[in-house]
mmCIF file of C-alpha atoms in Angstrom:
data_model
loop_
_atom_site.group_PDB
_atom_site.id
_atom_site.type_symbol
_atom_site.label_atom_id
_atom_site.label_comp_id
_atom_site.label_asym_id
_atom_site.label_seq_id
_atom_site.Cartn_x
_atom_site.Cartn_y
_atom_site.Cartn_z
ATOM 1 C CA UNK A 1 -25.174 -0.005 -64.173
ATOM 2 C CA UNK A 2 -25.247 -2.293 -61.339
ATOM 3 C CA UNK A 3 -27.038 -5.427 -61.939
ATOM 4 C CA UNK A 4 -29.739 -5.802 -59.583
ATOM 5 C CA UNK A 5 -30.145 -8.470 -56.794
ATOM 6 C CA UNK A 6 -33.751 -9.733 -57.148
ATOM 7 C CA UNK A 7 -34.481 -10.783 -53.921
ATOM 8 C CA UNK A 8 -38.196 -11.015 -54.296
ATOM 9 C CA UNK A 9 -37.525 -13.244 -57.228
ATOM 10 C CA UNK A 10 -35.381 -15.400 -55.345
ATOM 11 C CA UNK A 11 -37.552 -15.928 -52.246
ATOM 12 C CA UNK A 12 -40.418 -16.452 -54.701
ATOM 13 C CA UNK A 13 -38.405 -19.224 -55.635
ATOM 14 C CA UNK A 14 -37.642 -20.816 -51.867
ATOM 15 C CA UNK A 15 -40.911 -20.074 -50.548
ATOM 16 C CA UNK A 16 -42.266 -23.014 -54.227
ATOM 17 C CA UNK A 17 -39.822 -25.069 -52.783
ATOM 18 C CA UNK A 18 -40.460 -24.727 -49.182
ATOM 19 C CA UNK A 19 -44.095 -25.000 -50.071
ATOM 20 C CA UNK A 20 -43.766 -28.892 -52.192
ATOM 21 C CA UNK A 21 -41.407 -29.950 -49.357
ATOM 22 C CA UNK A 22 -44.151 -28.914 -46.736
ATOM 23 C CA UNK A 23 -46.901 -31.107 -48.774
ATOM 24 C CA UNK A 24 -45.007 -34.306 -49.202
ATOM 25 C CA UNK A 25 -43.761 -34.106 -45.378
ATOM 26 C CA UNK A 26 -47.452 -33.272 -44.313
ATOM 27 C CA UNK A 27 -48.981 -36.237 -45.554
ATOM 28 C CA UNK A 28 -45.512 -38.763 -44.438
ATOM 29 C CA UNK A 29 -45.928 -36.994 -40.943
ATOM 30 C CA UNK A 30 -49.491 -35.643 -40.122
ATOM 31 C CA UNK A 31 -49.184 -32.801 -39.686
ATOM 32 C CA UNK A 32 -47.864 -29.044 -41.273
ATOM 33 C CA UNK A 33 -44.868 -27.057 -39.487
ATOM 34 C CA UNK A 34 -46.050 -24.600 -37.150
ATOM 35 C CA UNK A 35 -45.176 -20.885 -36.255
ATOM 36 C CA UNK A 36 -45.914 -18.709 -33.388
ATOM 37 C CA UNK A 37 -44.626 -15.001 -33.912
ATOM 38 C CA UNK A 38 -45.526 -13.056 -30.721
ATOM 39 C CA UNK A 39 -45.606 -9.302 -30.910
ATOM 40 C CA UNK A 40 -46.870 -6.596 -28.436
ATOM 41 C CA UNK A 41 -48.445 -3.650 -28.779
ATOM 42 C CA UNK A 42 -49.188 -1.629 -31.811
ATOM 43 C CA UNK A 43 -46.376 -0.427 -33.500
ATOM 44 C CA UNK A 44 -47.557 -0.503 -37.316
ATOM 45 C CA UNK A 45 -43.925 -1.059 -38.762
ATOM 46 C CA UNK A 46 -43.961 -4.129 -36.489
ATOM 47 C CA UNK A 47 -47.355 -5.555 -37.578
ATOM 48 C CA UNK A 48 -46.469 -4.663 -41.198
ATOM 49 C CA UNK A 49 -44.126 -7.433 -40.538
ATOM 50 C CA UNK A 50 -46.011 -9.830 -39.142
ATOM 51 C CA UNK A 51 -48.912 -9.496 -41.316
ATOM 52 C CA UNK A 52 -46.316 -10.386 -44.227
ATOM 53 C CA UNK A 53 -44.819 -13.452 -42.097
ATOM 54 C CA UNK A 54 -48.140 -14.968 -41.728
ATOM 55 C CA UNK A 55 -49.132 -14.357 -45.031
ATOM 56 C CA UNK A 56 -46.188 -16.486 -46.209
ATOM 57 C CA UNK A 57 -47.098 -19.232 -43.780
ATOM 58 C CA UNK A 58 -50.810 -19.399 -44.971
ATOM 59 C CA UNK A 59 -48.923 -19.670 -48.857
ATOM 60 C CA UNK A 60 -45.946 -22.075 -48.255
ATOM 61 C CA UNK A 61 -48.551 -24.650 -46.013
ATOM 62 C CA UNK A 62 -46.933 -23.702 -42.451
ATOM 63 C CA UNK A 63 -49.630 -23.454 -39.672
ATOM 64 C CA UNK A 64 -49.383 -20.248 -38.072
ATOM 65 C CA UNK A 65 -50.256 -19.830 -34.131
ATOM 66 C CA UNK A 66 -49.208 -16.001 -34.034
ATOM 67 C CA UNK A 67 -50.572 -14.534 -31.183
ATOM 68 C CA UNK A 68 -50.757 -10.625 -30.664
ATOM 69 C CA UNK A 69 -50.732 -8.873 -27.013
ATOM 70 C CA UNK A 70 -51.681 -5.827 -25.360
ATOM 71 C CA UNK A 71 -48.939 -2.655 -24.818
ATOM 72 C CA UNK A 72 -49.366 -3.930 -21.246
ATOM 73 C CA UNK A 73 -48.419 -7.219 -20.955
ATOM 74 C CA UNK A 74 -45.676 -7.881 -18.502
ATOM 75 C CA UNK A 75 -42.373 -10.259 -18.215
ATOM 76 C CA UNK A 76 -44.095 -12.639 -16.168
ATOM 77 C CA UNK A 77 -46.473 -12.954 -18.703
ATOM 78 C CA UNK A 78 -45.093 -13.673 -21.892
ATOM 79 C CA UNK A 79 -42.347 -15.604 -19.647
ATOM 80 C CA UNK A 80 -45.435 -18.191 -19.497
ATOM 81 C CA UNK A 81 -46.661 -17.884 -22.669
ATOM 82 C CA UNK A 82 -43.438 -18.937 -24.299
ATOM 83 C CA UNK A 83 -43.026 -21.754 -21.759
ATOM 84 C CA UNK A 84 -46.161 -23.128 -23.181
ATOM 85 C CA UNK A 85 -45.538 -22.410 -26.941
ATOM 86 C CA UNK A 86 -42.349 -24.298 -25.450
ATOM 87 C CA UNK A 87 -43.800 -27.386 -24.862
ATOM 88 C CA UNK A 88 -46.638 -27.435 -27.753
ATOM 89 C CA UNK A 89 -45.751 -30.115 -30.184
ATOM 90 C CA UNK A 90 -47.640 -28.577 -32.767
ATOM 91 C CA UNK A 91 -45.383 -24.981 -32.903
ATOM 92 C CA UNK A 92 -41.976 -25.666 -34.364
ATOM 93 C CA UNK A 93 -40.640 -21.778 -34.416
ATOM 94 C CA UNK A 94 -41.378 -19.262 -32.188
ATOM 95 C CA UNK A 95 -40.256 -15.648 -32.817
ATOM 96 C CA UNK A 96 -40.697 -12.531 -30.939
ATOM 97 C CA UNK A 97 -41.059 -9.581 -32.895
ATOM 98 C CA UNK A 98 -38.911 -6.580 -32.213
ATOM 99 C CA UNK A 99 -38.858 -3.962 -30.759
ATOM 100 C CA UNK A 100 -40.780 -4.950 -27.601
ATOM 101 C CA UNK A 101 -41.559 -2.054 -25.205
ATOM 102 C CA UNK A 102 -39.449 -0.445 -23.109
ATOM 103 C CA UNK A 103 -40.442 -2.054 -19.691
ATOM 104 C CA UNK A 104 -40.183 -5.621 -21.058
ATOM 105 C CA UNK A 105 -36.826 -7.535 -21.257
ATOM 106 C CA UNK A 106 -36.336 -8.826 -24.794
ATOM 107 C CA UNK A 107 -33.272 -10.602 -24.048
ATOM 108 C CA UNK A 108 -34.078 -12.637 -21.483
ATOM 109 C CA UNK A 109 -36.941 -13.654 -23.311
ATOM 110 C CA UNK A 110 -35.281 -15.087 -26.491
ATOM 111 C CA UNK A 111 -33.096 -17.082 -24.120
ATOM 112 C CA UNK A 112 -36.415 -18.304 -22.646
ATOM 113 C CA UNK A 113 -36.849 -19.989 -26.053
ATOM 114 C CA UNK A 114 -36.184 -23.498 -26.312
ATOM 115 C CA UNK A 115 -33.312 -23.191 -28.474
ATOM 116 C CA UNK A 116 -34.611 -25.888 -31.192
ATOM 117 C CA UNK A 117 -37.381 -23.543 -31.694
ATOM 118 C CA UNK A 118 -35.785 -20.530 -31.711
ATOM 119 C CA UNK A 119 -36.831 -19.152 -35.219
ATOM 120 C CA UNK A 120 -35.086 -15.958 -35.721
ATOM 121 C CA UNK A 121 -31.520 -18.135 -34.622
ATOM 122 C CA UNK A 122 -30.806 -15.476 -31.703
ATOM 123 C CA UNK A 123 -30.680 -17.409 -28.830
ATOM 124 C CA UNK A 124 -27.169 -17.734 -27.436
ATOM 125 C CA UNK A 125 -27.239 -21.798 -28.011
ATOM 126 C CA UNK A 126 -27.715 -20.858 -32.030
ATOM 127 C CA UNK A 127 -25.432 -18.030 -32.502
ATOM 128 C CA UNK A 128 -22.911 -20.354 -30.534
ATOM 129 C CA UNK A 129 -23.231 -23.239 -33.059
ATOM 130 C CA UNK A 130 -22.833 -19.962 -35.649
ATOM 131 C CA UNK A 131 -19.622 -19.570 -34.075
ATOM 132 C CA UNK A 132 -18.251 -22.736 -34.247
ATOM 133 C CA UNK A 133 -19.479 -23.240 -37.737
ATOM 134 C CA UNK A 134 -21.468 -25.681 -36.597
ATOM 135 C CA UNK A 135 -25.361 -26.853 -38.475
ATOM 136 C CA UNK A 136 -28.249 -25.179 -36.229
ATOM 137 C CA UNK A 137 -30.875 -21.973 -36.885
ATOM 138 C CA UNK A 138 -29.388 -18.912 -38.571
ATOM 139 C CA UNK A 139 -30.657 -15.824 -37.764
ATOM 140 C CA UNK A 140 -32.664 -14.577 -40.782
ATOM 141 C CA UNK A 141 -31.704 -11.464 -42.321
ATOM 142 C CA UNK A 142 -28.295 -12.459 -42.517
ATOM 143 C CA UNK A 143 -28.695 -16.276 -44.062
ATOM 144 C CA UNK A 144 -31.061 -14.162 -46.552
ATOM 145 C CA UNK A 145 -27.912 -11.955 -47.770
ATOM 146 C CA UNK A 146 -25.720 -15.478 -47.809
ATOM 147 C CA UNK A 147 -28.853 -16.759 -49.979
ATOM 148 C CA UNK A 148 -28.647 -13.958 -52.281
ATOM 149 C CA UNK A 149 -24.758 -13.666 -52.668
ATOM 150 C CA UNK A 150 -24.732 -17.562 -53.505
ATOM 151 C CA UNK A 151 -28.170 -17.193 -56.136
ATOM 152 C CA UNK A 152 -26.227 -14.166 -58.233
ATOM 153 C CA UNK A 153 -22.587 -16.514 -57.820
ATOM 154 C CA UNK A 154 -20.799 -13.734 -56.085
ATOM 155 C CA UNK A 155 -17.059 -15.350 -54.901
ATOM 156 C CA UNK A 156 -16.802 -14.679 -51.501
ATOM 157 C CA UNK A 157 -13.846 -16.581 -50.510
ATOM 158 C CA UNK A 158 -10.736 -14.458 -50.216
ATOM 159 C CA UNK A 159 -12.836 -11.182 -50.576
ATOM 160 C CA UNK A 160 -12.434 -8.244 -48.363
ATOM 161 C CA UNK A 161 -15.692 -7.898 -47.216
ATOM 162 C CA UNK A 162 -16.808 -4.856 -44.937
ATOM 163 C CA UNK A 163 -20.206 -4.937 -42.468
ATOM 164 C CA UNK A 164 -21.670 -1.824 -41.672
ATOM 165 C CA UNK A 165 -23.483 -1.657 -37.901
ATOM 166 C CA UNK A 166 -22.434 -4.759 -35.442
ATOM 167 C CA UNK A 167 -26.050 -5.545 -34.124
ATOM 168 C CA UNK A 168 -26.986 -8.823 -33.034
ATOM 169 C CA UNK A 169 -29.677 -8.221 -35.738
ATOM 170 C CA UNK A 170 -27.551 -8.496 -38.516
ATOM 171 C CA UNK A 171 -24.334 -6.990 -38.463
ATOM 172 C CA UNK A 172 -22.368 -9.836 -36.226
ATOM 173 C CA UNK A 173 -24.047 -12.966 -37.781
ATOM 174 C CA UNK A 174 -23.167 -11.373 -40.922
ATOM 175 C CA UNK A 175 -19.888 -11.307 -40.380
ATOM 176 C CA UNK A 176 -19.460 -14.546 -38.779
ATOM 177 C CA UNK A 177 -21.056 -15.800 -41.747
ATOM 178 C CA UNK A 178 -19.242 -14.357 -44.817
ATOM 179 C CA UNK A 179 -15.946 -15.493 -42.178
ATOM 180 C CA UNK A 180 -17.179 -18.818 -42.560
ATOM 181 C CA UNK A 181 -16.791 -18.129 -46.667
ATOM 182 C CA UNK A 182 -13.723 -17.416 -46.142
ATOM 183 C CA UNK A 183 -13.915 -13.816 -47.052
ATOM 184 C CA UNK A 184 -11.822 -11.243 -45.081
ATOM 185 C CA UNK A 185 -14.297 -9.861 -42.881
ATOM 186 C CA UNK A 186 -13.980 -5.760 -41.373
ATOM 187 C CA UNK A 187 -16.970 -4.674 -39.284
ATOM 188 C CA UNK A 188 -17.958 -0.529 -39.295
ATOM 189 C CA UNK A 189 -19.789 0.944 -36.132
ATOM 190 C CA UNK A 190 -20.131 4.149 -34.792
ATOM 191 C CA UNK A 191 -16.599 4.351 -32.840
ATOM 192 C CA UNK A 192 -14.756 3.717 -36.388
ATOM 193 C CA UNK A 193 -12.549 5.946 -37.587
ATOM 194 C CA UNK A 194 -11.512 6.669 -41.381
ATOM 195 C CA UNK A 195 -14.483 5.178 -42.203
ATOM 196 C CA UNK A 196 -14.044 6.298 -46.001
ATOM 197 C CA UNK A 197 -10.974 4.755 -46.218
ATOM 198 C CA UNK A 198 -12.091 0.990 -45.302
ATOM 199 C CA UNK A 199 -15.149 0.902 -47.488
ATOM 200 C CA UNK A 200 -13.239 1.929 -50.287
ATOM 201 C CA UNK A 201 -11.409 -1.540 -49.903
ATOM 202 C CA UNK A 202 -14.629 -3.900 -49.692
ATOM 203 C CA UNK A 203 -15.256 -5.997 -52.732
ATOM 204 C CA UNK A 204 -18.508 -7.013 -50.681
ATOM 205 C CA UNK A 205 -20.231 -4.206 -48.625
ATOM 206 C CA UNK A 206 -23.316 -4.770 -46.321
ATOM 207 C CA UNK A 207 -25.015 -1.374 -45.161
ATOM 208 C CA UNK A 208 -27.288 -2.705 -42.202
ATOM 209 C CA UNK A 209 -26.970 0.950 -40.092
ATOM 210 C CA UNK A 210 -30.395 2.001 -40.645
ATOM 211 C CA UNK A 211 -29.766 5.391 -41.518
ATOM 212 C CA UNK A 212 -31.400 6.735 -44.888
ATOM 213 C CA UNK A 213 -28.946 6.916 -47.749
ATOM 214 C CA UNK A 214 -25.459 7.720 -45.665
ATOM 215 C CA UNK A 215 -23.680 5.286 -47.818
ATOM 216 C CA UNK A 216 -22.451 7.280 -51.068
ATOM 217 C CA UNK A 217 -20.676 6.858 -54.430
ATOM 218 C CA UNK A 218 -17.636 8.119 -52.975
ATOM 219 C CA UNK A 219 -17.481 5.532 -50.728
ATOM 220 C CA UNK A 220 -17.042 2.670 -52.655
ATOM 221 C CA UNK A 221 -14.655 1.362 -55.242
ATOM 222 C CA UNK A 222 -16.084 0.206 -58.515
ATOM 223 C CA UNK A 223 -17.379 -3.225 -58.987
ATOM 224 C CA UNK A 224 -18.385 -3.435 -55.629
ATOM 225 C CA UNK A 225 -21.072 -5.702 -54.370
ATOM 226 C CA UNK A 226 -23.396 -3.637 -52.426
ATOM 227 C CA UNK A 227 -26.226 -5.254 -50.133
ATOM 228 C CA UNK A 228 -28.112 -2.481 -48.672
ATOM 229 C CA UNK A 229 -29.986 -4.307 -45.609
ATOM 230 C CA UNK A 230 -31.526 -0.704 -44.188
ATOM 231 C CA UNK A 231 -35.456 -0.026 -44.099
ATOM 232 C CA UNK A 232 -36.037 3.688 -43.795
ATOM 233 C CA UNK A 233 -39.072 5.909 -44.694
ATOM 234 C CA UNK A 234 -38.681 9.240 -45.600
ATOM 235 C CA UNK A 235 -40.527 11.829 -46.796
ATOM 236 C CA UNK A 236 -40.239 13.517 -50.208
ATOM 237 C CA UNK A 237 -40.010 17.221 -51.278
ATOM 238 C CA UNK A 238 -43.576 16.399 -51.920
ATOM 239 C CA UNK A 239 -44.599 15.472 -48.571
ATOM 240 C CA UNK A 240 -45.380 11.986 -49.595
ATOM 241 C CA UNK A 241 -43.726 8.708 -48.034
ATOM 242 C CA UNK A 242 -41.425 6.350 -49.600
ATOM 243 C CA UNK A 243 -38.897 3.197 -48.496
ATOM 244 C CA UNK A 244 -35.350 3.933 -48.905
ATOM 245 C CA UNK A 245 -32.384 1.873 -47.837
ATOM 246 C CA UNK A 246 -28.939 2.660 -46.204
ATOM 247 C CA UNK A 247 -27.211 2.992 -49.686
ATOM 248 C CA UNK A 248 -27.592 6.464 -51.931
ATOM 249 C CA UNK A 249 -29.259 3.567 -54.515
ATOM 250 C CA UNK A 250 -29.163 6.005 -57.599
ATOM 251 C CA UNK A 251 -25.501 7.280 -57.414
ATOM 252 C CA UNK A 252 -23.859 4.099 -56.649
ATOM 253 C CA UNK A 253 -25.463 1.759 -58.775
ATOM 254 C CA UNK A 254 -23.629 3.568 -61.256
ATOM 255 C CA UNK A 255 -20.675 2.410 -59.646
ATOM 256 C CA UNK A 256 -21.391 -1.077 -58.006
ATOM 257 C CA UNK A 257 -20.974 -4.775 -59.720
ATOM 258 C CA UNK A 258 -23.925 -5.880 -57.711
ATOM 259 C CA UNK A 259 -26.972 -4.308 -55.860
ATOM 260 C CA UNK A 260 -30.056 -4.694 -53.948
ATOM 261 C CA UNK A 261 -32.388 -2.405 -54.421
ATOM 262 C CA UNK A 262 -35.065 -0.832 -51.185
ATOM 263 C CA UNK A 263 -37.481 -2.366 -51.125
ATOM 264 C CA UNK A 264 -37.059 -6.019 -53.037
ATOM 265 C CA UNK A 265 -33.844 -6.695 -52.330
ATOM 266 C CA UNK A 266 -33.277 -8.105 -49.028
ATOM 267 C CA UNK A 267 -36.434 -7.561 -47.244
ATOM 268 C CA UNK A 268 -38.464 -10.582 -49.104
ATOM 269 C CA UNK A 269 -35.380 -13.506 -47.787
ATOM 270 C CA UNK A 270 -35.665 -12.831 -44.129
ATOM 271 C CA UNK A 271 -39.501 -13.686 -44.661
ATOM 272 C CA UNK A 272 -38.063 -16.734 -46.659
ATOM 273 C CA UNK A 273 -35.373 -17.332 -43.981
ATOM 274 C CA UNK A 274 -38.202 -17.718 -40.973
ATOM 275 C CA UNK A 275 -39.963 -20.101 -43.371
ATOM 276 C CA UNK A 276 -36.704 -22.166 -43.614
ATOM 277 C CA UNK A 277 -35.714 -21.998 -40.375
ATOM 278 C CA UNK A 278 -39.189 -22.964 -39.486
ATOM 279 C CA UNK A 279 -39.271 -25.988 -41.610
ATOM 280 C CA UNK A 280 -35.427 -27.353 -40.480
ATOM 281 C CA UNK A 281 -36.752 -26.949 -37.222
ATOM 282 C CA UNK A 282 -39.797 -28.963 -37.533
ATOM 283 C CA UNK A 283 -37.768 -31.852 -39.831
ATOM 284 C CA UNK A 284 -34.879 -31.803 -37.127
ATOM 285 C CA UNK A 285 -38.280 -33.387 -34.824
ATOM 286 C CA UNK A 286 -38.225 -36.579 -37.018
ATOM 287 C CA UNK A 287 -35.237 -37.111 -38.849
#
């Protein structure tokens, strides 16, 4: 059986470190770091994510400047709010909760963020720094994956890493981070042929496509490290709702060397990296 990579445990450890550091810095600089999460509409999944982020902020001592807006808010109104937050010295990080309603241009709003306050690492300036291997704010979920691999002492250098999914949120940035760690990286997407042949070459497999349990045991070789980024809500044969990943956990875990569960794997690390990014942005103002 695969060794379970416990995201909850690592998140708790890192958040404790963040809390201790914030307490010392707040005493020195007279204020805590501040994070503003912007949410539009009443998407239940987004609401749950935002609540988790605000709770985590409170736990570690980050001031929360979250703003929830009605579905009807306009692009121009949101841009003005972002401008205000860009100029607010109490706010070190800004995150736009995705997805947004169709009438809003998410890319334009992200591009309007002050790059040094881009808490999710999605501004072109921060993605460019990732490409160049320069220090900067990193996309939260991919950064969480890398932290899990490091904590589990997974040797990345020289390994074949296969990333399933090419989104700007996860697939592309995690591929760049793995490349930076000297892995040989292959990205699989909807137009890829011979997918099973490619996945069975993976020493490290990152599943990030948002389709429930599509990665099956015949798609991996023995002792593969499997990181499941997917979070999908399904109904079982009794009609009860539950969360599953992109990986068929029960069968794949019998073959893999390491595996992340869903829930309790990558998810807690995404929130934790958001806190870490906010702290990094705060510290960059002072030293």
